[in-house]
Coordinates of C-alpha atoms in Angstrom, one line a residue:
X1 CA 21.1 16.3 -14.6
X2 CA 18.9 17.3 -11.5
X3 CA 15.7 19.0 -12.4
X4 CA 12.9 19.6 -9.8
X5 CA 9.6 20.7 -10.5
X6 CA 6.7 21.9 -8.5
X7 CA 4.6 20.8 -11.2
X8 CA 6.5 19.0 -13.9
X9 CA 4.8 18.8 -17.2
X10 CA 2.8 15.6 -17.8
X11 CA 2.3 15.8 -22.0
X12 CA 6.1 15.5 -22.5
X13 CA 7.5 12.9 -25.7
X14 CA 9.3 9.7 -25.1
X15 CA 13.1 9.9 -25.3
X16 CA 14.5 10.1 -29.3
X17 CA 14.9 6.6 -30.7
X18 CA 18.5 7.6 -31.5
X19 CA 19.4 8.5 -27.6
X20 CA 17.2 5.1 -26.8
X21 CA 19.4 3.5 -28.9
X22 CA 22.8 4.8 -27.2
X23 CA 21.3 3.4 -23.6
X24 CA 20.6 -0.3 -25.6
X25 CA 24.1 -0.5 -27.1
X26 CA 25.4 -0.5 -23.6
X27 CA 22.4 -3.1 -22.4
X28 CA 23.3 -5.0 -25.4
X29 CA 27.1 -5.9 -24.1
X30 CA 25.5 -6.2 -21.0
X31 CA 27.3 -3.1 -19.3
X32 CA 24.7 -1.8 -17.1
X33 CA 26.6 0.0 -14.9
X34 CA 27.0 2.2 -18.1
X35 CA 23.7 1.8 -19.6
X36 CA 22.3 3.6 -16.6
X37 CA 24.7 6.3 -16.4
X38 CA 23.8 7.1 -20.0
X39 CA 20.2 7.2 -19.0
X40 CA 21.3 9.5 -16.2
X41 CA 23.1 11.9 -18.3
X42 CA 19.6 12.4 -20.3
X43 CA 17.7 12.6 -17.8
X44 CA 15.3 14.9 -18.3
X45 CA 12.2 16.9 -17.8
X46 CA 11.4 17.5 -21.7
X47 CA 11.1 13.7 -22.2
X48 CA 10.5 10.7 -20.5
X49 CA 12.2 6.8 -20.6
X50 CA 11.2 4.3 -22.6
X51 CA 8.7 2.0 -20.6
X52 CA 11.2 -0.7 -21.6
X53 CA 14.1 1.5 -19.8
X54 CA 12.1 2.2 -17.1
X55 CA 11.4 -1.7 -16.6
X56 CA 14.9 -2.5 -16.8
X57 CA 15.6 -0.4 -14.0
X58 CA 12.7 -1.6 -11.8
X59 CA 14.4 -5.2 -12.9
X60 CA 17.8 -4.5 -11.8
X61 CA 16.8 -2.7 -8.5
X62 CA 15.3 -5.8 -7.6
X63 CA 18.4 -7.6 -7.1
X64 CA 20.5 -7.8 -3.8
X65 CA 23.4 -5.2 -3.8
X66 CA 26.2 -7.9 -4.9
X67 CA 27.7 -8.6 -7.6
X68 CA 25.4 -11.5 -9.6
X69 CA 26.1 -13.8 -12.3
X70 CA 23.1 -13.5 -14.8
X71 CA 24.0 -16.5 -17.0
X72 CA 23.6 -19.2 -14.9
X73 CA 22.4 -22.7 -16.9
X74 CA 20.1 -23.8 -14.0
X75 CA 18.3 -23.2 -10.4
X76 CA 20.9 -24.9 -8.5
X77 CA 23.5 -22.8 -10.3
X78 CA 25.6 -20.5 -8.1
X79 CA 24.9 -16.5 -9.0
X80 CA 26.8 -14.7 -6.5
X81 CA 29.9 -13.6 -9.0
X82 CA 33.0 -14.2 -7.4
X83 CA 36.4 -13.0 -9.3
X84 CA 39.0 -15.5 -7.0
X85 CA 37.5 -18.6 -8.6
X86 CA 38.2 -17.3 -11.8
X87 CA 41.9 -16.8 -11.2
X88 CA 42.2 -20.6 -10.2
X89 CA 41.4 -21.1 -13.5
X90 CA 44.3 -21.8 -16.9
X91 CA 44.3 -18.6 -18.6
X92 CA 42.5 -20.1 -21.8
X93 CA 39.5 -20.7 -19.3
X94 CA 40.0 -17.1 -17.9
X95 CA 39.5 -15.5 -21.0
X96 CA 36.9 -17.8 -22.1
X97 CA 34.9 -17.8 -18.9
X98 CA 35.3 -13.5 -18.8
X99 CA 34.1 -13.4 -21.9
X100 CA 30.9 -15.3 -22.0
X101 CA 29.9 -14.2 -17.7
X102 CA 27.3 -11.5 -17.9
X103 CA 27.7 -10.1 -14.6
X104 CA 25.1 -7.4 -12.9
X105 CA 27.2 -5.7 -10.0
X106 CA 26.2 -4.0 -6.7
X107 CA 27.3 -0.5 -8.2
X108 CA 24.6 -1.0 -11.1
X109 CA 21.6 -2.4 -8.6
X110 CA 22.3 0.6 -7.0
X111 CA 22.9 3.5 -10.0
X112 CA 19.4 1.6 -10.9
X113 CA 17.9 2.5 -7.4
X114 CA 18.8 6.1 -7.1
X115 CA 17.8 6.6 -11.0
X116 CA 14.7 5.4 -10.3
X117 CA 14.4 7.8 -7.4
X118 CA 15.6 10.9 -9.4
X119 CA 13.4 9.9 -12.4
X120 CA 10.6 10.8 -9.9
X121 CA 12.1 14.4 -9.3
X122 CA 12.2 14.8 -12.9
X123 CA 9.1 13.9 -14.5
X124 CA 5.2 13.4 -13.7
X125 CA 4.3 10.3 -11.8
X126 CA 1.7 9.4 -14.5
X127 CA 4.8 9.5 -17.1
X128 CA 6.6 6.8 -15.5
X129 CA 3.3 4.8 -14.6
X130 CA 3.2 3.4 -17.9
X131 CA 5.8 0.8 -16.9
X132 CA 3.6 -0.6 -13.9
X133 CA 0.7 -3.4 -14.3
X134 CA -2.7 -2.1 -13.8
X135 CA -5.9 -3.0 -13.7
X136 CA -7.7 -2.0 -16.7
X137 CA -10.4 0.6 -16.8
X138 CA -12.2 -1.3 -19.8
X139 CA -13.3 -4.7 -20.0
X140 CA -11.6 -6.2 -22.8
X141 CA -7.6 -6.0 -22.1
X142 CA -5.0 -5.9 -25.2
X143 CA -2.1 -7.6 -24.8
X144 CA 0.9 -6.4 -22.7
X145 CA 3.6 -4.9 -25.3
X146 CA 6.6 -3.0 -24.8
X147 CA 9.5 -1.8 -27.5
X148 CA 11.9 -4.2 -28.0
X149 CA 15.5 -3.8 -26.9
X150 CA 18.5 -5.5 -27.8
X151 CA 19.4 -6.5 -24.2
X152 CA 20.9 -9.4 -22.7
X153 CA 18.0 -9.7 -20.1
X154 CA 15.0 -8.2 -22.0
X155 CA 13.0 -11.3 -21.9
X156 CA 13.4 -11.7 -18.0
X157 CA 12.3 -8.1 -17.8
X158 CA 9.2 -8.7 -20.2
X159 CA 8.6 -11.8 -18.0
X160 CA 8.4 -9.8 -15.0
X161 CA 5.9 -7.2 -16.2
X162 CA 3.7 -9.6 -18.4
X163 CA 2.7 -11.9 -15.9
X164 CA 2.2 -9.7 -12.7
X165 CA -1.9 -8.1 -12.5
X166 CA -0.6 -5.1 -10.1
X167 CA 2.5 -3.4 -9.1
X168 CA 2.1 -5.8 -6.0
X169 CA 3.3 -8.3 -8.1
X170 CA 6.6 -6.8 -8.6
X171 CA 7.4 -7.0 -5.0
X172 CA 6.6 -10.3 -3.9
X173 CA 8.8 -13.0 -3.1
X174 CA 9.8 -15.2 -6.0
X175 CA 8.9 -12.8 -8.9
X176 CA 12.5 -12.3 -9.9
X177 CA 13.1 -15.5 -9.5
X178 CA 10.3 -16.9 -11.6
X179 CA 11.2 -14.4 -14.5
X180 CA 14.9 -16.0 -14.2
X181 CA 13.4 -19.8 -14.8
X182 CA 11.4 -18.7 -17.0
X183 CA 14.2 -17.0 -19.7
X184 CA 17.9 -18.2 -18.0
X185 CA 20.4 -15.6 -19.7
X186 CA 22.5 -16.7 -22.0
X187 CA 25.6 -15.7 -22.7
X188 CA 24.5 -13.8 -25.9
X189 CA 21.5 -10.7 -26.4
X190 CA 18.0 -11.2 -26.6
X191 CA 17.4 -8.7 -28.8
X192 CA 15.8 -8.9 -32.4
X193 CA 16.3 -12.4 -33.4
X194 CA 14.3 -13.6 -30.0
X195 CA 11.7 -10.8 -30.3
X196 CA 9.2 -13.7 -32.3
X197 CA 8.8 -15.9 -29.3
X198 CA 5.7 -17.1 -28.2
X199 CA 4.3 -15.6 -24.6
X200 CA 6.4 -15.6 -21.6
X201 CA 6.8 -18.6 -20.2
X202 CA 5.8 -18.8 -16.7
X203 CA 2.7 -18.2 -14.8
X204 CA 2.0 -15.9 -11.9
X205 CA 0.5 -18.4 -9.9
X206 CA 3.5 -20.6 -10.4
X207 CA 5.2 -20.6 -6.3
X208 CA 8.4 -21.4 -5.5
X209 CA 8.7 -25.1 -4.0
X210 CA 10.5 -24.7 -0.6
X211 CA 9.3 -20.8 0.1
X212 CA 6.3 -19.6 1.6
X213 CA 5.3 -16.3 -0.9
X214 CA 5.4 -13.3 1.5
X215 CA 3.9 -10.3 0.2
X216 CA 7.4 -8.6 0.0
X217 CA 10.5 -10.0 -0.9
X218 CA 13.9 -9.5 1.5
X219 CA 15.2 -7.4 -1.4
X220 CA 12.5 -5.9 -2.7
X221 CA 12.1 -3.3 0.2
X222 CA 13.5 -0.4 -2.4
X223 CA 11.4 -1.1 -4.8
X224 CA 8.1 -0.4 -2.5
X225 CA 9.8 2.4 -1.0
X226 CA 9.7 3.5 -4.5
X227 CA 6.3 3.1 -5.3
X228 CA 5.2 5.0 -2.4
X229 CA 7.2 8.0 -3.6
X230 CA 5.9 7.8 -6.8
X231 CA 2.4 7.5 -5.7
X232 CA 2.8 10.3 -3.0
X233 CA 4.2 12.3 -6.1
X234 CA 0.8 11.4 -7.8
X235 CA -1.4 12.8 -5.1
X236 CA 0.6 16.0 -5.1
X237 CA -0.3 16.4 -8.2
X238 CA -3.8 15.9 -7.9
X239 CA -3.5 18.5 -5.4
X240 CA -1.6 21.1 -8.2
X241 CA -4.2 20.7 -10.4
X242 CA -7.0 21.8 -7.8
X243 CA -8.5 18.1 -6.8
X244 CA -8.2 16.5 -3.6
X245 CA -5.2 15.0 -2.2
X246 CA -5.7 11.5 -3.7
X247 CA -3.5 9.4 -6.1
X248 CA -5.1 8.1 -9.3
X249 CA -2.4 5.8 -10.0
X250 CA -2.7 3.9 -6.8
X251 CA -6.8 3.9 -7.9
X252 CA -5.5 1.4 -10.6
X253 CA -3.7 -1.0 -8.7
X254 CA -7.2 -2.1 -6.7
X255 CA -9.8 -4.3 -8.7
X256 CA -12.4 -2.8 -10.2
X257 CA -15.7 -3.7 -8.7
X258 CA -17.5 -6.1 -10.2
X259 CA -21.3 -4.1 -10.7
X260 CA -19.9 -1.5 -12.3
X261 CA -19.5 1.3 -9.8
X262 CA -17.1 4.0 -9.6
X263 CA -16.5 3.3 -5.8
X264 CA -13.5 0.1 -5.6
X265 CA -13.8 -2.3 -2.3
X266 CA -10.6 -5.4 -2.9
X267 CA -8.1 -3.8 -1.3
X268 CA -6.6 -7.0 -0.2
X269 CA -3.6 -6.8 -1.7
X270 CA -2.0 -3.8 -0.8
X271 CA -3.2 -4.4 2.6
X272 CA -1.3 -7.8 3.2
X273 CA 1.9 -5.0 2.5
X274 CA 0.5 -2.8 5.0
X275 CA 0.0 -5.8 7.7
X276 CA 3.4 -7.1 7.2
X277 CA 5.2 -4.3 7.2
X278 CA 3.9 -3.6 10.0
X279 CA 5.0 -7.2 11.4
X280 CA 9.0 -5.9 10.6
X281 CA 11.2 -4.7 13.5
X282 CA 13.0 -2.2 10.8
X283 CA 11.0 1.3 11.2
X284 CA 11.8 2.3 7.9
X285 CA 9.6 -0.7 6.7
X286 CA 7.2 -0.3 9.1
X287 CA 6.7 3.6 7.6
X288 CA 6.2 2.6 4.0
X289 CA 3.1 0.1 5.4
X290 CA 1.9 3.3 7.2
X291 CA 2.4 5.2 3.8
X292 CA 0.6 2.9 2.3
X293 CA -2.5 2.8 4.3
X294 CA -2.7 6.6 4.2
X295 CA -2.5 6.9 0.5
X296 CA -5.6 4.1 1.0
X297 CA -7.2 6.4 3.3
X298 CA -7.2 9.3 1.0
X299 CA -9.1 7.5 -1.8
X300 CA -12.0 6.9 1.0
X301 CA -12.5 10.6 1.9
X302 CA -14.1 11.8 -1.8
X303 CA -17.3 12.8 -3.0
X304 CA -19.7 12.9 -5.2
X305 CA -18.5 8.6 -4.1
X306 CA -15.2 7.4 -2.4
X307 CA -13.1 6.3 -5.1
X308 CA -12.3 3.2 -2.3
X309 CA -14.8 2.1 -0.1
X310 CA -14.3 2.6 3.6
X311 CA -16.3 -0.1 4.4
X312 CA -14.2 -2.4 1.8
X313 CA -11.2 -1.2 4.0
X314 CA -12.4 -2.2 7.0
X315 CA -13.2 -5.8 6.0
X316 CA -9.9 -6.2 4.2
X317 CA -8.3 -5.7 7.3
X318 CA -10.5 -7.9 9.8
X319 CA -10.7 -10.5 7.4
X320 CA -6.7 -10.7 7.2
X321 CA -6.6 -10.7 11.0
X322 CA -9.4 -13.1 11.2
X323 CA -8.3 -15.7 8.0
X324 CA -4.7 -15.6 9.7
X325 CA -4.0 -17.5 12.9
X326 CA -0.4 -16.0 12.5
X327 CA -1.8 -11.9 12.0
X328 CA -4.4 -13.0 14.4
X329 CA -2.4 -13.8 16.8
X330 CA -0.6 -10.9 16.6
X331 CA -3.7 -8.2 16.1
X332 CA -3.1 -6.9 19.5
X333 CA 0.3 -5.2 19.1
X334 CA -0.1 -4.3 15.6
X335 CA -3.6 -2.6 15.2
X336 CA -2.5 -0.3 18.0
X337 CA 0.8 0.3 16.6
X338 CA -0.7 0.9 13.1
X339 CA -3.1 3.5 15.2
X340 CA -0.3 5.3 17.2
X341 CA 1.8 6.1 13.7
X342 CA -0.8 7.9 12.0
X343 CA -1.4 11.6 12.5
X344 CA -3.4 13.2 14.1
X345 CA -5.8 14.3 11.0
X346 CA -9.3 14.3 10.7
X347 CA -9.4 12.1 7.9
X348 CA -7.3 9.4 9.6
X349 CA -9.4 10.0 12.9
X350 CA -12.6 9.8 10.8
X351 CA -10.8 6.0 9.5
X352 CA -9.7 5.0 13.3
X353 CA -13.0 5.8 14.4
X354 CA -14.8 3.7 11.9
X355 CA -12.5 0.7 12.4
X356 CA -13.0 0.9 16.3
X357 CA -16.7 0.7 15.7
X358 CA -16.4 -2.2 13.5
X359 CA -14.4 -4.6 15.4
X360 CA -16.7 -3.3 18.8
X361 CA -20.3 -4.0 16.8
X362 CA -18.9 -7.3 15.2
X363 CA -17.8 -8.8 19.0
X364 CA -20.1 -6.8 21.3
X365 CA -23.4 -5.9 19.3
X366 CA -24.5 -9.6 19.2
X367 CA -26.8 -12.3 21.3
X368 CA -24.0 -14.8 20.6
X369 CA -20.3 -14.7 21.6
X370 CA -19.4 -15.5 18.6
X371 CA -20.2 -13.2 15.4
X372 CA -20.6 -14.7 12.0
X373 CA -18.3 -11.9 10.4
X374 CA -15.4 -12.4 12.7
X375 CA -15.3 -16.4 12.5
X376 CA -15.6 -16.6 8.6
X377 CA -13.1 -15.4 6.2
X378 CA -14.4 -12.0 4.9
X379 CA -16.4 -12.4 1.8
X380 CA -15.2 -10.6 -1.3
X381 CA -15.3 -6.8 -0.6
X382 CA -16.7 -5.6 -3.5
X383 CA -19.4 -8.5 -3.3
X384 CA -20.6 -6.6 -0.3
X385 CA -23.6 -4.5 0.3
X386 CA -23.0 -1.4 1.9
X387 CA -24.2 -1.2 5.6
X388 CA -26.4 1.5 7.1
X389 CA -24.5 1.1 9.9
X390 CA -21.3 2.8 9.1
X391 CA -19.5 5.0 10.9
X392 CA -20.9 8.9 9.7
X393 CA -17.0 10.0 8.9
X394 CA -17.4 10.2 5.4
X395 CA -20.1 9.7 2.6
X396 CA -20.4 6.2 1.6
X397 CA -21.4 5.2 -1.9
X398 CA -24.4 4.3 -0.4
X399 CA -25.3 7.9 0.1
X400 CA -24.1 9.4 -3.5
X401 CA -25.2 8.5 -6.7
X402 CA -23.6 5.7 -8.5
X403 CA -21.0 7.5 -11.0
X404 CA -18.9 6.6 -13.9
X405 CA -15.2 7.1 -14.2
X406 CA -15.3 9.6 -16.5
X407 CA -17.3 12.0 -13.5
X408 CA -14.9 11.3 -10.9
X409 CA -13.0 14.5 -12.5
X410 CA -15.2 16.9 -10.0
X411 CA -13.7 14.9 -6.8
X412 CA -14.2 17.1 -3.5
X413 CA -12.9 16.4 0.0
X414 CA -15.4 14.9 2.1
X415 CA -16.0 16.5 5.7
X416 CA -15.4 14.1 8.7
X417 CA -18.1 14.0 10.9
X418 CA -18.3 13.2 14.8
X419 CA -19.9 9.8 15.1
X420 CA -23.3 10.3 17.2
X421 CA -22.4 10.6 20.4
X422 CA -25.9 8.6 21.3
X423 CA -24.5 5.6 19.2
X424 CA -20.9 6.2 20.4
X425 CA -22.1 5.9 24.4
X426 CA -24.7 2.6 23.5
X427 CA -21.5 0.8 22.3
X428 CA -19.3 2.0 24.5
X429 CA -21.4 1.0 27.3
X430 CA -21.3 -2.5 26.5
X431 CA -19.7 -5.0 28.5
X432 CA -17.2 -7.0 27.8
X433 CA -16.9 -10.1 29.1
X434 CA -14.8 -11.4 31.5
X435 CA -14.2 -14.9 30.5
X436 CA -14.5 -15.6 26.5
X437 CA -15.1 -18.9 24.5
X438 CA -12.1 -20.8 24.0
X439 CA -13.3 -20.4 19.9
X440 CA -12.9 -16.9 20.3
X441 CA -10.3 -15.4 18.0
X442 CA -8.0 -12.7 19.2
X443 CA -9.5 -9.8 17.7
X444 CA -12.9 -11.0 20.8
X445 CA -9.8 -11.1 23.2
X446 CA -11.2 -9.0 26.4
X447 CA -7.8 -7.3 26.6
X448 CA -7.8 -6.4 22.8
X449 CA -11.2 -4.8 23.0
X450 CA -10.2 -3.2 26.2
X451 CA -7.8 -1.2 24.2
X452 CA -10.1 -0.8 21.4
X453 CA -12.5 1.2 23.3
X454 CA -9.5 3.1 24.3
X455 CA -8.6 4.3 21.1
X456 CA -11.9 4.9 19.8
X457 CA -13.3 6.7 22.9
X458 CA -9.3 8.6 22.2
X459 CA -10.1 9.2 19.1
X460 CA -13.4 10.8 19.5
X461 CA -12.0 13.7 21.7
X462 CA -8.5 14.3 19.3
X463 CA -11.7 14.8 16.1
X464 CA -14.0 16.6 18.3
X465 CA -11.2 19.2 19.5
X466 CA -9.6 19.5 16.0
X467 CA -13.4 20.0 14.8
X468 CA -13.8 22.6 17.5
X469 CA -11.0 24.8 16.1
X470 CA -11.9 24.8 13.1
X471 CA -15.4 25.7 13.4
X472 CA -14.1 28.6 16.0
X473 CA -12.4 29.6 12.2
X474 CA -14.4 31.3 10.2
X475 CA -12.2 30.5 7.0
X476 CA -11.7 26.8 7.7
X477 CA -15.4 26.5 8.7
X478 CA -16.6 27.6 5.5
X479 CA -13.6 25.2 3.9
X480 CA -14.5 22.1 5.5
X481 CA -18.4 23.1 5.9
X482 CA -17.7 21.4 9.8
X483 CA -21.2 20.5 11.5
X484 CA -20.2 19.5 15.0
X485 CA -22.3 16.9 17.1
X486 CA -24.1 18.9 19.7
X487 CA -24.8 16.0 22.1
X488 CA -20.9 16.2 22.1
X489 CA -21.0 19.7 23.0
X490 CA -23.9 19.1 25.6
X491 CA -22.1 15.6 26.8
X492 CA -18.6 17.9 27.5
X493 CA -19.9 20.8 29.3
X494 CA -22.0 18.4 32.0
X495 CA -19.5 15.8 32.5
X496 CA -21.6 13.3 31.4
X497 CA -18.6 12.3 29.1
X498 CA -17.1 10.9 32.6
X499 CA -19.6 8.9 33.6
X500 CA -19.5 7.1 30.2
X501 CA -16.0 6.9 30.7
X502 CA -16.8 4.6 34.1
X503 CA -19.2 2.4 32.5
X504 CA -16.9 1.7 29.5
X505 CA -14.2 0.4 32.0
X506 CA -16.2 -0.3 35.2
X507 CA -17.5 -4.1 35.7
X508 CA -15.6 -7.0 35.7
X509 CA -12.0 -7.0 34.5
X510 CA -11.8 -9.4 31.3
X511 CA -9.5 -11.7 31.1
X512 CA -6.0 -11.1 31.2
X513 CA -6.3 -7.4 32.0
X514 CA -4.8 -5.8 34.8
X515 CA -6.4 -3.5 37.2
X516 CA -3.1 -1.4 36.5
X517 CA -4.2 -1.3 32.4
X518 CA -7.6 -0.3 33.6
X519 CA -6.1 2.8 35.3
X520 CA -4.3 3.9 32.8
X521 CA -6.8 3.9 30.5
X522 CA -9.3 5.4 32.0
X523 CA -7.3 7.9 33.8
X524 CA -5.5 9.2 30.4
X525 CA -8.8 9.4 29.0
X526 CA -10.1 11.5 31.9
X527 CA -7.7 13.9 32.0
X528 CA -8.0 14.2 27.7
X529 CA -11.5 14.8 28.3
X530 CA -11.5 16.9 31.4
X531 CA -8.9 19.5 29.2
X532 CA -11.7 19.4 26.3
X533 CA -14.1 21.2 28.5

C-alpha cells in the first residue's frame, strides 16, 4: 500500500497485536525478507508500527547491501554469507549448517530501506519518532522499554537503541558493531525465554580497538538520509498546523541546556555530521550535511526565544574547526563550500552573516594576533553567556523573556534584520595582516579571512536586495514586518558602499593571496553592488 498525505493524522493506534504478531512469526524463523514484506502489505495510514518494528528496520538498514551471516560465534568470525563454501561441504554438514545459518540478505537491507522511506509517506513524523533516542524533556529519565518480540536479533536491536543518547548514535561508526559483541546471534530466537536478562551489555562509550569513530559510518549513509526526511517531514508539519517552519523532533536530539531555559546551545553533535559530510567527495552526502544545518538554522529564527541559540551555533562550529588540526586545516575549502550550497534566503543570509562577523571580530577585533576564543577549544555552548555583540539577524534569548517549554506553542518567525551598516564598515575596514604568527590557526589565515570578508560583504547585498523587495510589497512587508537599515539605503545611493569596498581589499596583500584573488573579489562585489543602486 501507498498512501500519501498532505497532513497525515498524528493520533492514530499502534498496529493490532494479532497483525504484530504475523510480522514476528516471520522475524522469529529469521525470514526478514518476509517479515518486511508483511509489514509492507499493512502499511498504513490508520495505524502505525510497533516501535520494536520500526527498530528492526532502522537495524537491518544499517547493514551493507550483502548477504550477512548473523550467527557468527566471535569478532574474528567471517559474516559475509557465501553459498559455494557450503556446497564443499558432505551433505550431513549441508543440511546441518543450512539449518542453524541465520542469514540477513542484500534484498532484506534493502526492502528495510525503502520501508522505512514509505513509512514516512504514510504516517506523521512524530508517530515514527518514538523509535529514536532523545533527550528527555524532564529531569528524571525512566528506563528505555520496548515490546518484546520473538526475534532472532531482538536483543542486538534493543542493544542498539538502549545505549545510544541521540539518533546520532545510530549512525556512528561501530554502533552496529558494538550491539553484535554485545548479544552474538545464535542460531535460535531471542524471544520470551531471554526477555529477563539483565541490561544490555555494552556501553556507548565502549570504541572499537583498531578504528577511529567517525561521526558516520560507511554504511550508515541511508540511515541519515533518512532522518533528514523524517525531520524535513516534521517541519512540514509544523508548518500545516500554522507554526513556523521548524522541526520539534530534531529540538530533542540537542541537549537541553543546563539553567533551565527554553533556548538549547550543544549542537555539537549534529554539527560534527554537517562538517564531515561536508569533507565527502560524494554530493549526495555532502547535501544531507547541508540539510542538516538548515533544519539547525530553522530552530534559530523563532520568537518569543530561538528554540537553538544562534550564538551556540556559531561556537559549535569554530570550536570544531579550531579543536581539529585535521577540520582546521581544511576550514578554507569547506566553510565556503558550506556557504555556496545554501540558498539564497533571508534566514540563511541572516546565519552567513552572523558567522562572517564572528570569525572577523574573534581574529581582527583584538590588540593581540592571537584571540583567546580561537586558540582554546570552545567552552560548552550552553555554559555560555550570550553576547551583546551578536549579529542583529534574529532575536537572541538575550532579548526575550526566558520561557518554558510548554510556551514555545506560540512560536513566530523572526524577521532578519540588516546588520548596521556603521558596524558592518568598522569591521570591514580592518586590516588584515600581511604576515601572521606561525601559532596562527587557519581560520587567522590572511587568505581565509580574505574570503570571509568576501562572503559577508556578499551577503549583505543578496539580504539587503531581497529585503528591498519585499518592503517594495505591501503584503510581504506587513508579513515579515521588514525594517530596512537606512545607512544602507543612504550608503547605496552615494557610492560610499565602493569606497568601503577599497579599504576592505586595499593595503597590503596577506599572505598567500594573489593580486589575481584580490581582483576578483573586489570586482564581483563591485559590479553586485553597483546593480543594487
Amino acid at each position: 500500500m501507498d498512501s500519501t498525505q498532505d497532513h497525515v493524522n498524528e493520533n492514530v493506534p499502534e498496529m493490532a497485536r494479532s497483525l504484530k504478531q504475523m510480522i514476528d512469526n516471520n522475524l522469529e524463523e529469521a525470514e526478514f525478507e518476509k517479515g518486511i514484506a508483511m509489514l509492507e502489505q499493512l502499511r498504513s495510514p490508520n495505524h502505525v508500527p510497533s516501535i520494536a518494528h520500526i527498530l528492526h528496520l532502522i537495524y537491518i538498514a544499517l547493514h551493507p547491501v550483502k548477504d550477512i551471516q548473523l550467527n557468527t560465534t566471535g569478532p574474528d568470525d567471517e559474516d559475509v554469507y557465501d553459498p559455494k563454501a557450503l556446497l564443499q561441504a558432505s551433505p550431513r554438514k549441508l543440511v546441518k549448517q543450512t539449518k542453524s545459518r541465520r542469514v540477513l540478505t542484500a534484498d532484506a537491507v534493502m526492502a528495510s530501506q525503502r520501508l522505512l522511506s514509505a513509512l514516512i509517506r504514510t504516517n506523521a513524523a512524530n508517530s515514527l519518532a518514538p523509535a529514536l533516542p532523545c533527550y528527555p524533556d524532564v529531569t528524571l529519565e525512566s528506563p528505555f522499554e520496548i515490546e518484546l518480540v520473538d526475534s532472532v536479533i531482538f536483543l542486538q536491536v534493543k542493544a542498539l537503541r538502549s545505549n545510544s543518547k541521540s539518533c546520532w548514535d545510530f549512525v556512528k561508526t561501530g554502533a552496529l558493531e558494538q550491539a553484535k559483541r554485545a548479544y552474538p546471534t545464535s542460531g535460535k530466537s531471542k524471544g520470551r525465554g531471554s526477555a529477563s536478562r539483565g541490561s544490555v551489555g555494552y556501553s556507548s562509550n565502549d570504541t572499537l580497538e583498531s578504528d577511529e569513530i567517525k561521526p558516520v559510518g560507511e554504511n550508515s549513509w541511508f540511515l541519515l538520509g533518512w532522518l533528514m526526511d523524517l525531520f524535513e517531514k516534521d517541519a512540514e508539519d509544523s508548518v500545516l498546523k500554522g507554526q513556523p517552519r521548524h522541526s520539534p523532533l530534531l529540538l530533542q536530539q540537542i541537549p537541553r541546556a543546563a539553567h533551565g531555559s527554553s533556548t538549547r546551545w550543544d549542537c555539537s553533535e549534529p554539527l560534527k555530521i554537517i562538517l564531515y559530510a561536508f569533507q565527502q567527495t560524494q554530493s549526495r552526502r555532502q547535501n544531507i550535511g547541508r540539510r542538516l544545518l538548515m533544519l539547525l538554522i530553522d530552530l534559530t529564527q523563532l520568537l518569543p526565544a530561538p528554540l537553538l541559540s544562534m550564538q551556540g551555533l556559531m561556537t559549535s562550529i569554530i570550536a570544531r574547526f579550531s579543536s581539529s588540526s585535521s577540520l582546521n586545516s581544511l576550514a578554507p575549502s569547506i566553510l565556503p563550500k558550506i556557504m555556496s550550497q545554501l540558498p539564497l534566503v533571508p534566514s540563511v543570509l541572516a546565519f552567513r552573516l552572523a558567522l562572517c562577523k564572528r570569525i572577523l571580530q574573534d581574529a581582527l577585533m583584538s590588540d593581540s594576533s592571537l584571540s583567546p576564543s580561537a586558540t582554546r577549544a570552545g567552552p560548552k555552548p550552553r555554559a555560555l553567556p550570550r553576547k551583546s555583540t551578536t549579529l542583529t539577524s534574529v532575536t537572541e534569548a538575550s532579548s526575550a523573556p526566558e520561557t518554558t517549554p510548554a510556551a514555545n506553542t506560540g512560536l513566530s518567525l523572526a524577521t532578519p534584520q540588516m546588520p548596521s551598516y556603521e558596524e558592518t564598515a568598522q569591521l570591514i575596514r580592518k586590516q588584515i595582516p600581511s604576515r601572521m604568527k606561525k601559532t596562527d590557526i587557519t581560520l587567522k589565515s590572511g587568505s581565509f579571512l580574505f574570503r570571509i570578508k568576501f562572503e559577508m560583504l556578499l551577503a549583505c547585498g543578496t539580504l539587503r536586495r531581497l529585503l528591498s523587495t519585499a518592503s517594495n510589497d505591501s503584503h510581504r512587508q506587513s508579513q515579515l514586518n521588514i525594517d530596512v537599515d537606512r545607512q544602507w539605503t543612504d550608503a547605496l545611493r552615494g557610492q560610499e558602499i565602493l569606497g568601503l569596498l577599497d579599504a576592505a581589499f586595499g593595503g597590503p596583500l596577506p599572505e598567500n593571496v594573489e593580486e589575481a584573488e584580490r581582483s576578483l573579489y573586489l570586482n564581483t562585489l563591485k559590479s553586485f553592488y553597483v546593480a543594487l543602486t
